[in-house]
Short mmCIF file of C-alpha atoms and ligand atoms in Angstrom, two decimals:
data_model
loop_
_atom_site.label_atom_id
_atom_site.label_comp_id
_atom_site.label_asym_id
_atom_site.label_seq_id
_atom_site.Cartn_x
_atom_site.Cartn_y
_atom_site.Cartn_z
CA UNK V 885 11.46 -9.74 0.85
CA UNK V 886 9.60 -11.48 3.55
CA UNK V 887 7.32 -14.25 2.98
CA UNK V 888 4.79 -13.75 5.82
CA UNK V 889 3.68 -16.56 8.07
CA UNK V 890 0.32 -16.86 6.18
CA UNK V 891 2.24 -17.41 2.95
CA UNK V 892 0.69 -19.81 0.39
CA UNK V 893 -0.41 -22.98 1.84
CA UNK V 894 0.23 -26.10 -0.04
CA UNK V 895 -2.80 -27.65 -1.72
CA UNK V 896 -2.09 -31.36 -1.72
CA UNK V 897 -4.91 -32.30 -4.08
CA UNK V 898 -5.84 -29.46 -6.32
CA UNK V 899 -9.53 -29.58 -7.49
CA UNK V 900 -10.00 -30.89 -11.09
CA UNK V 901 -10.97 -27.50 -12.31
CA UNK V 902 -7.67 -26.06 -10.70
CA UNK V 903 -5.35 -28.49 -12.04
CA UNK V 904 -2.54 -26.95 -14.26
CA UNK V 905 -3.09 -28.04 -17.84
CA UNK V 906 -0.15 -30.27 -18.89
CA UNK V 907 -0.58 -29.77 -22.56
CA UNK V 908 2.44 -29.39 -24.70
CA UNK V 909 1.44 -25.91 -26.00
CA UNK V 910 2.14 -22.69 -24.04
CA UNK V 911 0.20 -22.28 -20.99
CA UNK V 912 -2.47 -19.45 -21.14
CA UNK V 913 -1.12 -16.43 -19.33
CA UNK V 914 -2.34 -15.73 -15.91
CA UNK V 915 -4.15 -12.48 -15.47
CA UNK V 916 -2.33 -9.94 -13.18
CA UNK V 917 -4.07 -6.95 -11.82
CA UNK V 918 -2.22 -4.04 -10.27
CA UNK V 919 -3.96 -2.04 -7.58
CA UNK V 920 -2.44 1.27 -6.98
CA UNK V 921 -3.43 4.66 -5.42
CA UNK V 922 -1.97 7.10 -3.13
CA UNK V 923 -1.54 6.55 0.54
CA UNK V 924 -4.71 5.74 2.37
CA UNK V 925 -6.76 6.08 -0.84
CA UNK V 926 -8.69 2.80 -0.21
CA UNK V 927 -6.58 0.04 -1.90
CA UNK V 928 -6.97 -2.44 0.87
CA UNK V 929 -10.67 -1.68 1.28
CA UNK V 930 -11.37 -2.22 -2.44
CA UNK V 931 -9.22 -5.39 -2.40
CA UNK V 932 -11.13 -6.67 0.58
CA UNK V 933 -14.48 -6.04 -1.13
CA UNK V 934 -13.28 -7.70 -4.33
CA UNK V 935 -11.76 -10.75 -2.68
CA UNK V 936 -15.26 -11.53 -1.35
CA UNK V 937 -16.69 -11.99 -4.89
CA UNK V 938 -16.49 -15.29 -6.70
CA UNK V 939 -14.72 -13.95 -9.60
CA UNK V 940 -11.75 -13.48 -7.29
CA UNK V 941 -11.59 -17.04 -6.03
CA UNK V 942 -8.30 -18.61 -6.54
CA UNK V 943 -6.50 -15.34 -6.45
CA UNK V 944 -3.01 -14.74 -5.02
CA UNK V 945 -2.51 -11.38 -3.54
CA UNK V 946 1.01 -9.81 -3.31
CA UNK V 947 1.02 -6.94 -0.97
CA UNK V 948 3.83 -4.51 -0.91
CA UNK V 949 4.17 -2.60 2.35
CA UNK V 950 6.07 0.46 3.19
CA UNK V 951 7.67 1.41 6.40
CA UNK V 952 9.48 -0.69 9.02
CA UNK V 953 6.42 -2.62 10.03
CA UNK V 954 3.66 -3.19 7.63
CA UNK V 955 0.09 -3.71 8.82
CA UNK V 956 -1.88 -4.29 5.65
CA UNK V 957 -1.29 -7.95 5.55
CA UNK V 958 -3.01 -8.09 8.98
CA UNK V 959 -5.95 -5.94 7.76
CA UNK V 960 -6.65 -7.74 4.39
CA UNK V 961 -9.22 -10.28 5.17
CA UNK V 962 -7.74 -13.12 2.97
CA UNK V 963 -5.16 -13.54 5.74
CA UNK V 964 -4.66 -17.31 5.77
CA UNK V 965 -3.76 -18.38 2.27
CA UNK V 966 -3.02 -16.92 -1.12
CA UNK V 967 -1.15 -14.01 0.24
CA UNK V 968 2.51 -13.05 -0.09
CA UNK V 969 3.85 -9.95 1.57
CA UNK V 970 6.69 -8.03 0.03
CA UNK V 971 7.51 -6.18 3.20
CA UNK V 972 9.37 -2.93 3.91
CA UNK V 973 10.56 -1.11 0.89
CA UNK V 974 8.85 0.24 -2.16
CA UNK V 975 7.99 -2.06 -4.95
CA UNK V 976 9.03 0.54 -7.53
CA UNK V 977 12.53 0.92 -6.26
CA UNK V 978 14.18 -1.42 -3.76
CA UNK V 979 12.35 -4.62 -4.03
CA UNK V 980 11.67 -4.93 -7.82
CA UNK V 981 13.99 -7.89 -8.03
CA UNK V 982 11.91 -9.45 -5.22
CA UNK V 983 8.80 -9.00 -7.23
CA UNK V 984 10.36 -10.95 -10.17
CA UNK V 985 11.46 -13.78 -8.01
CA UNK V 986 8.18 -13.89 -6.23
CA UNK V 987 6.39 -14.01 -9.54
CA UNK V 988 8.65 -16.72 -10.89
CA UNK V 989 8.50 -18.60 -7.61
CA UNK V 990 4.75 -18.66 -7.75
CA UNK V 991 4.72 -20.08 -11.20
CA UNK V 992 7.26 -22.67 -10.29
CA UNK V 993 5.16 -23.79 -7.25
CA UNK V 994 1.90 -23.77 -9.30
CA UNK V 995 3.50 -25.80 -12.14
CA UNK V 996 4.65 -28.27 -9.67
CA UNK V 997 1.20 -28.62 -8.05
CA UNK V 998 2.70 -27.42 -4.71
CA UNK V 999 0.13 -24.63 -4.40
CA UNK V 1000 -3.29 -24.00 -5.74
CA UNK V 1001 -3.46 -23.43 -9.40
CA UNK V 1002 -4.25 -19.77 -8.80
CA UNK V 1003 -6.10 -18.04 -11.73
CA UNK V 1004 -5.20 -14.53 -10.94
CA UNK V 1005 -2.55 -12.43 -9.20
CA UNK V 1006 -3.29 -9.08 -7.64
CA UNK V 1007 -0.51 -6.80 -6.60
CA UNK V 1008 -1.37 -4.07 -4.15
CA UNK V 1009 1.45 -1.48 -4.33
CA UNK V 1010 2.49 1.03 -1.55
CA UNK V 1011 0.81 4.28 -1.94
CA UNK V 1012 3.99 5.94 -2.86
CA UNK V 1013 4.75 3.46 -5.59
CA UNK V 1014 5.35 4.72 -9.15
CA UNK V 1015 3.42 2.06 -11.11
CA UNK V 1016 5.72 2.43 -14.28
CA UNK V 1017 8.56 0.26 -12.91
CA UNK V 1018 6.08 -2.33 -11.61
CA UNK V 1019 4.49 -2.52 -15.08
CA UNK V 1020 7.75 -2.69 -16.67
CA UNK V 1021 8.87 -5.46 -14.63
CA UNK V 1022 6.19 -7.68 -15.98
CA UNK V 1023 5.64 -6.26 -19.40
CA UNK V 1024 9.25 -6.53 -20.50
CA UNK V 1025 10.54 -9.57 -18.64
CA UNK V 1026 11.22 -12.19 -21.14
CA UNK V 1027 9.63 -15.02 -19.14
CA UNK V 1028 7.14 -13.24 -17.01
CA UNK V 1029 5.67 -11.60 -19.99
CA UNK V 1030 4.86 -15.00 -21.43
CA UNK V 1031 3.24 -16.36 -18.24
CA UNK V 1032 1.41 -13.33 -16.97
CA UNK V 1033 -0.91 -10.95 -18.82
CA UNK V 1034 -1.42 -7.51 -17.21
CA UNK V 1035 -5.16 -7.32 -16.87
CA UNK V 1036 -5.23 -3.79 -15.94
CA UNK V 1037 -3.96 -1.24 -13.58
CA UNK V 1038 -6.62 0.03 -11.09
CA UNK V 1039 -5.87 3.20 -9.42
CA UNK V 1040 -7.84 4.36 -6.46
CA UNK V 1041 -8.22 8.23 -5.97
CA UNK V 1042 -9.66 9.53 -2.70
CA UNK V 1043 -12.56 12.07 -3.26
CA UNK V 1044 -11.54 14.06 -0.34
CA UNK V 1045 -7.72 14.35 -0.62
CA UNK V 1046 -7.23 13.54 -4.21
CA UNK V 1047 -6.94 16.98 -5.65
CA UNK V 1048 -4.42 18.09 -3.15
CA UNK V 1049 -2.49 14.88 -3.51
CA UNK V 1050 -2.23 15.30 -7.22
CA UNK V 1051 -0.96 18.72 -6.65
CA UNK V 1052 1.75 17.74 -4.23
CA UNK V 1053 2.84 14.20 -5.36
CA UNK V 1054 4.01 13.22 -8.88
CA UNK V 1055 3.55 9.49 -7.84
CA UNK V 1056 -0.20 10.13 -7.56
CA UNK V 1057 -0.20 11.84 -11.03
CA UNK V 1058 1.58 8.73 -12.53
CA UNK V 1059 -0.74 6.43 -10.74
CA UNK V 1060 -3.73 8.00 -12.35
CA UNK V 1061 -2.18 8.46 -15.72
CA UNK V 1062 -1.19 4.70 -16.20
CA UNK V 1063 -4.61 3.36 -14.90
CA UNK V 1064 -7.09 1.40 -16.94
CA UNK V 1065 -9.74 2.00 -14.31
CA UNK V 1066 -9.78 4.77 -11.88
CA UNK V 1067 -11.86 4.10 -8.81
CA UNK V 1068 -12.94 7.22 -6.79
CA UNK V 1069 -13.28 6.28 -3.10
CA UNK V 1070 -14.84 8.06 -0.23
CA UNK V 1071 -17.49 10.01 -2.21
CA UNK V 1072 -19.86 9.15 0.66
CA UNK V 1073 -17.97 11.13 3.26
CA UNK V 1074 -19.46 14.35 4.22
CA UNK V 1075 -16.14 16.05 3.40
CA UNK V 1076 -16.49 15.06 -0.16
CA UNK V 1077 -17.76 18.32 -1.68
CA UNK V 1078 -19.74 17.92 -5.06
CA UNK V 1079 -18.03 20.69 -6.89
CA UNK V 1080 -14.54 19.50 -5.85
CA UNK V 1081 -15.49 16.08 -6.92
CA UNK V 1082 -16.63 17.22 -10.46
CA UNK V 1083 -13.36 19.12 -10.78
CA UNK V 1084 -11.31 16.00 -9.78
CA UNK V 1085 -13.10 13.94 -12.23
CA UNK V 1086 -12.22 16.41 -14.99
CA UNK V 1087 -8.65 16.46 -14.02
CA UNK V 1088 -8.50 12.74 -13.93
CA UNK V 1089 -10.10 12.71 -17.33
CA UNK V 1090 -7.62 15.03 -18.69
CA UNK V 1091 -4.74 12.96 -17.25
CA UNK V 1092 -6.10 9.74 -18.57
CA UNK V 1093 -8.70 10.04 -21.15
CA UNK V 1094 -8.97 6.25 -21.81
CA UNK V 1095 -9.63 5.12 -18.27
CA UNK V 1096 -13.15 4.79 -17.10
CA UNK V 1097 -13.81 6.52 -13.74
CA UNK V 1098 -15.93 4.61 -11.25
CA UNK V 1099 -17.40 5.49 -7.95
CA UNK V 1100 -16.75 3.03 -5.24
CA UNK V 1101 -19.48 4.20 -2.84
CA UNK V 1102 -22.09 3.83 -5.61
CA UNK V 1103 -21.09 0.15 -6.06
CA UNK V 1104 -19.54 0.77 -9.42
CA UNK V 1105 -16.29 -1.02 -8.57
CA UNK V 1106 -17.36 -4.48 -9.49
CA UNK V 1107 -15.28 -7.31 -10.70
CA UNK V 1108 -17.21 -7.13 -14.02
CA UNK V 1109 -16.07 -3.45 -14.28
CA UNK V 1110 -12.48 -3.93 -13.03
CA UNK V 1111 -11.33 -7.38 -14.30
CA UNK V 1112 -10.95 -8.91 -17.78
CA UNK V 1113 -9.79 -5.70 -19.18
CA UNK V 1114 -7.30 -7.43 -21.45
CA UNK V 1115 -3.72 -6.86 -22.10
CA UNK V 1116 -2.21 -3.58 -20.83
CA UNK V 1117 -2.52 -1.03 -23.67
CA UNK V 1118 -0.24 1.96 -23.47
CA UNK V 1119 -1.74 3.50 -26.53
CA UNK V 1120 -4.85 4.95 -24.99
CA UNK V 1121 -2.64 6.67 -22.32
CA UNK V 1122 -1.08 10.13 -22.45
CA UNK V 1123 2.30 10.33 -23.98
CA UNK V 1124 4.08 10.56 -20.85
CA UNK V 1125 3.18 7.04 -19.81
CA UNK V 1126 5.19 5.67 -22.71
CA UNK V 1127 8.11 7.81 -21.78
CA UNK V 1128 7.98 6.72 -18.21
CA UNK V 1129 8.04 3.01 -19.20
CA UNK V 1130 10.86 3.93 -21.60
CA UNK V 1131 12.71 5.47 -18.79
CA UNK V 1132 12.42 2.20 -16.84
CA UNK V 1133 14.02 0.29 -19.71
CA UNK V 1134 16.86 2.80 -19.61
CA UNK V 1135 17.29 2.32 -15.90
CA UNK V 1136 17.58 -1.42 -16.44
CA UNK V 1137 20.31 -0.89 -19.04
CA UNK V 1138 22.21 1.25 -16.70
CA UNK V 1139 22.23 -0.57 -13.43
CA UNK V 1140 19.01 1.02 -12.33
CA UNK V 1141 20.91 3.99 -11.31
CA UNK V 1142 18.39 6.52 -12.24
CA UNK V 1143 18.39 10.12 -11.35
CA UNK V 1144 15.29 10.34 -9.16
CA UNK V 1145 15.35 12.08 -5.89
CA UNK V 1146 16.53 9.37 -3.55
CA UNK V 1147 16.97 9.73 0.22
CA UNK V 1148 13.89 8.25 1.44
CA UNK V 1149 14.34 7.89 5.06
CA UNK V 1150 13.02 5.06 7.16
CA UNK V 1151 12.93 5.65 10.90
CA UNK V 1152 15.72 4.73 13.21
CA UNK V 1153 18.11 4.29 10.31
CA UNK V 1154 17.16 0.80 9.59
CA UNK V 1155 17.72 -0.36 6.16
CA UNK V 1156 14.79 -1.85 4.32
CA UNK V 1157 15.89 -5.44 3.93
CA UNK V 1158 16.28 -6.99 7.36
CA UNK V 1159 19.91 -6.26 7.59
CA UNK V 1160 21.30 -6.62 4.13
CA UNK V 1161 21.53 -3.72 1.75
CA UNK V 1162 20.82 -4.21 -1.96
CA UNK V 1163 23.04 -2.51 -4.45
CA UNK V 1164 20.28 -0.04 -5.05
CA UNK V 1165 18.84 0.30 -1.62
CA UNK V 1166 16.98 3.47 -1.25
CA UNK V 1167 13.49 4.32 -2.06
CA UNK V 1168 13.13 6.95 -4.67
CA UNK V 1169 10.65 9.22 -3.17
CA UNK V 1170 10.83 12.75 -1.95
CA UNK V 1171 13.38 13.40 0.75
CA UNK V 1172 10.88 15.27 2.62
CA UNK V 1173 8.83 12.09 3.07
CA UNK V 1174 9.69 9.67 6.00
CA UNK V 1175 8.11 6.60 7.29
CA UNK V 1176 8.48 5.07 10.72
CA UNK V 1177 6.63 2.81 13.10
CA UNK V 1178 6.10 3.31 16.88
CA UNK V 1179 5.38 0.21 19.03
CA UNK V 1180 4.41 0.10 22.51
CA UNK V 1181 3.72 -2.85 24.98
CA UNK V 1182 1.82 -0.40 27.30
CA UNK V 1183 -1.91 0.15 26.49
CA UNK V 1184 -3.13 3.70 26.11
CA UNK V 1185 -6.40 5.10 27.43
CA UNK V 1186 -9.00 5.89 24.84
CA UNK V 1187 -9.12 9.44 25.89
CA UNK V 1188 -5.38 9.90 25.53
CA UNK V 1189 -5.41 8.17 22.20
CA UNK V 1190 -8.10 10.67 21.04
CA UNK V 1191 -6.04 13.72 22.27
CA UNK V 1192 -2.90 12.35 20.56
CA UNK V 1193 -4.56 11.93 17.26
CA UNK V 1194 -6.54 15.34 17.63
CA UNK V 1195 -3.46 17.06 18.47
CA UNK V 1196 -1.46 15.56 15.65
CA UNK V 1197 -4.14 16.34 13.14
CA UNK V 1198 -4.80 20.00 14.40
CA UNK V 1199 -1.15 20.78 14.20
CA UNK V 1200 -0.02 18.85 11.19
CA UNK V 1201 -2.93 17.51 9.37
CA UNK V 1202 -1.78 18.00 5.78
CA UNK V 1203 1.66 16.46 6.47
CA UNK V 1204 0.13 13.22 7.97
CA UNK V 1205 0.28 11.42 4.63
CA UNK V 1206 -0.73 8.25 6.32
CA UNK V 1207 -1.25 7.00 9.96
CA UNK V 1208 -2.47 3.57 10.44
CA UNK V 1209 -2.27 1.53 13.46
CA UNK V 1210 -3.46 -1.15 15.71
CA UNK V 1211 -3.72 -0.08 19.31
CA UNK V 1212 -4.16 -1.62 22.75
CA UNK V 1213 -6.62 0.30 24.76
CA UNK V 1214 -6.21 0.34 28.43
CA UNK V 1215 -10.00 -0.19 29.09
CA UNK V 1216 -10.14 -3.45 27.03
CA UNK V 1217 -6.69 -4.53 25.78
CA UNK V 1218 -7.95 -7.62 24.22
CA UNK V 1219 -10.02 -5.87 21.50
CA UNK V 1220 -7.55 -3.59 19.71
CA UNK V 1221 -8.55 -0.56 17.90
CA UNK V 1222 -7.52 -0.12 14.28
CA UNK V 1223 -7.07 3.61 13.24
CA UNK V 1224 -6.71 5.14 9.85
CA UNK V 1225 -5.65 8.66 9.11
CA UNK V 1226 -5.17 10.10 5.69
CA UNK V 1227 -3.91 13.64 5.79
CA UNK V 1228 -6.43 15.72 7.85
CA UNK V 1229 -9.12 12.89 7.51
CA UNK V 1230 -9.32 10.36 10.41
CA UNK V 1231 -11.71 7.56 9.60
CA UNK V 1232 -13.97 6.13 12.32
CA UNK V 1233 -11.86 3.69 14.32
CA UNK V 1234 -12.78 -0.01 14.29
CA UNK V 1235 -12.63 -2.19 17.18
CA UNK V 1236 -11.48 -5.74 16.37
CA UNK V 1237 -12.83 -8.84 17.90
CA UNK V 1238 -9.32 -10.10 18.51
CA UNK V 1239 -5.76 -9.33 17.73
CA UNK V 1240 -4.88 -10.49 14.21
CA UNK V 1241 -1.52 -12.02 15.28
CA UNK V 1242 0.39 -12.98 18.35
CA UNK V 1243 1.92 -9.48 18.76
CA UNK V 1244 -0.42 -7.53 21.20
CA UNK V 1245 1.79 -4.44 21.25
CA UNK V 1246 0.33 -1.15 19.82
CA UNK V 1247 1.89 -0.54 16.37
CA UNK V 1248 1.43 2.67 14.55
CA UNK V 1249 2.74 3.42 11.15
CA UNK V 1250 3.39 6.86 10.12
CA UNK V 1251 4.28 8.22 6.67
CA UNK V 1252 4.89 12.00 7.16
CA UNK V 1253 6.01 14.86 4.92
CA UNK V 1254 8.12 17.71 6.60
CA UNK V 1255 7.46 16.54 10.09
CA UNK V 1256 10.02 14.95 12.42
CA UNK V 1257 9.78 11.57 13.83
CA UNK V 1258 10.92 12.83 17.16
CA UNK V 1259 7.91 15.18 17.42
CA UNK V 1260 5.41 12.34 16.94
CA UNK V 1261 7.09 9.89 19.19
CA UNK V 1262 7.47 12.57 22.08
CA UNK V 1263 3.85 13.29 21.65
CA UNK V 1264 2.90 9.68 21.71
CA UNK V 1265 5.20 8.97 24.75
CA UNK V 1266 3.64 11.93 26.66
CA UNK V 1267 -0.03 10.55 26.11
CA UNK V 1268 1.10 7.11 26.74
CA UNK V 1269 2.39 8.22 30.08
CA UNK V 1270 6.10 7.33 29.36
CA UNK V 1271 8.11 9.91 31.32
CA UNK V 1272 10.90 11.63 29.32
CA UNK V 1273 13.48 14.12 30.49
CA UNK V 1274 12.72 17.68 29.25
CA UNK V 1275 9.55 16.59 27.56
CA UNK V 1276 6.08 17.99 28.45
CA UNK V 1277 3.55 15.54 29.79
CA UNK V 1278 0.04 15.02 28.43
CA UNK V 1279 -1.45 17.67 30.65
CA UNK V 1280 1.03 20.25 29.71
CA UNK V 1281 0.61 19.39 25.93
CA UNK V 1282 -3.16 19.56 26.23
CA UNK V 1283 -2.84 23.07 27.72
CA UNK V 1284 -0.22 24.20 25.13
CA UNK V 1285 0.23 21.98 22.05
CA UNK V 1286 2.96 24.15 20.73
CA UNK V 1287 5.23 23.29 23.55
CA UNK V 1288 6.61 20.37 21.43
CA UNK V 1289 7.53 22.21 18.35
CA UNK V 1290 7.40 19.99 15.34
CA UNK V 1291 7.48 20.81 11.67
CA UNK V 1292 10.52 21.42 9.59
N1 LIG J 529 -16.12 6.33 3.89
C1 LIG J 529 -15.34 5.66 3.20
N2 LIG J 529 -14.18 5.25 3.83
C2 LIG J 529 -13.31 4.58 3.02
C3 LIG J 529 -13.51 4.31 1.54
N3 LIG J 529 -12.48 3.59 1.07
C4 LIG J 529 -11.54 3.48 2.05
N4 LIG J 529 -12.08 3.99 3.23
C5 LIG J 529 -11.37 4.16 4.47
O1 LIG J 529 -10.23 4.74 4.32
C6 LIG J 529 -9.11 4.33 5.16
C7 LIG J 529 -7.92 3.90 4.31
O2 LIG J 529 -8.37 2.78 3.53
P1 LIG J 529 -7.23 1.75 3.13
O3 LIG J 529 -8.19 0.73 2.23
O4 LIG J 529 -6.56 1.19 4.20
O5 LIG J 529 -6.36 2.63 2.21
P2 LIG J 529 -5.06 2.04 1.50
O6 LIG J 529 -4.97 2.80 0.13
O7 LIG J 529 -4.97 0.67 1.41
O8 LIG J 529 -3.93 2.57 2.54
P3 LIG J 529 -2.29 2.40 2.34
O9 LIG J 529 -2.11 0.98 2.05
O10 LIG J 529 -1.93 2.84 3.76
O11 LIG J 529 -1.84 3.32 1.28
C8 LIG J 529 -9.77 3.30 5.95
O12 LIG J 529 -10.30 3.65 7.20
C9 LIG J 529 -11.00 2.83 5.11
O13 LIG J 529 -12.02 2.33 5.85
C10 LIG J 529 -14.81 4.74 1.06
O14 LIG J 529 -15.18 4.53 -0.25
N5 LIG J 529 -15.59 5.31 1.86
#
């Protein structure tokens, strides 16, 4: 686990209203909200919107990032205090122990008055996280269960990609099934077809009859609708949810050596823990999925960036589970471009006023299914103008995109 540089700032004199009660009785549990949803569904966007609301004041956000270099902590607006990043690795597998120690550490520092007396914790999981182990971690931990009360699992489902994602990824099904609230995002996009949306809602209602379904674009995802849900209740959920949580208990009893499909690959063969491997050190996701990051100090022209992304999308759109990045453009490298791709949908890029941190290199995170890292990196290098032996250049690729091969 990495505590990011903008980790919790000390609060020397907490306001009276924030002071931790020093009564003899048990402290009231702190509400803990889990925000989940498949890759690119809109978790960070929802979180950013919620964090602007007064109901979310004094909230600590724990962000779990996936891939070698996470970017979310740069893109969540609450970037100065109240944020802890659980970097690289998936919360549901490799860094569960880190979540426990982070939650314990937050309590310790809160109780000692070394940080603000936060009133809520929000965990944003990676898009590939199975929420069952995360829930289990808090619900069945002898101390955490006393100090934190799960105040709901909010699952974001993308109106455009949601159906196909449920078809292809069991993680997405689990995320929807354990939710207390399902927020459908992106209904405002022209690609969001009304009939498909109605079918998606029916499917979600069948998967999780107890969860209310809210439409983000219609302003329904308000703090009033999403917070104060109360203790996590598995009785309203389909029977599978109970089974999943029980499976997690079984894993705990057996050294967490479960039978899921391991073999998740992180690019360049890095391990997920900055050099040390845990006993259980692989993410339990489909072996066909891989995550990696490309970085480059050399700015790219907007034209070539467009061509790169267009080519990638046209040739392998459905396999681009997630592309996000911050890119230095040749015409104006001081104002980086943030790009977001989710399968075949690329959202309008955003130009930032400034770089969010001291690293001014382009950084692109890819989470791909059935697509080789080398294909993407060669394509990127070609458009960047990095010469490589035996690799076509940008002009050759634009004329014949198939010259790079690609899918597996
Ligand atoms: N039009 C529209 N765009 C949205 C909506 N919600 C999210 N987006 C866009 O979708 C893209 C991905 O959103 P994020 O909030 O980063 O998604 P995420 O789930 O946090 O992504 P990961 O953390 O990578 O899994 C961004 O470009 C958002 O601006 C929505 O309701 N409408």
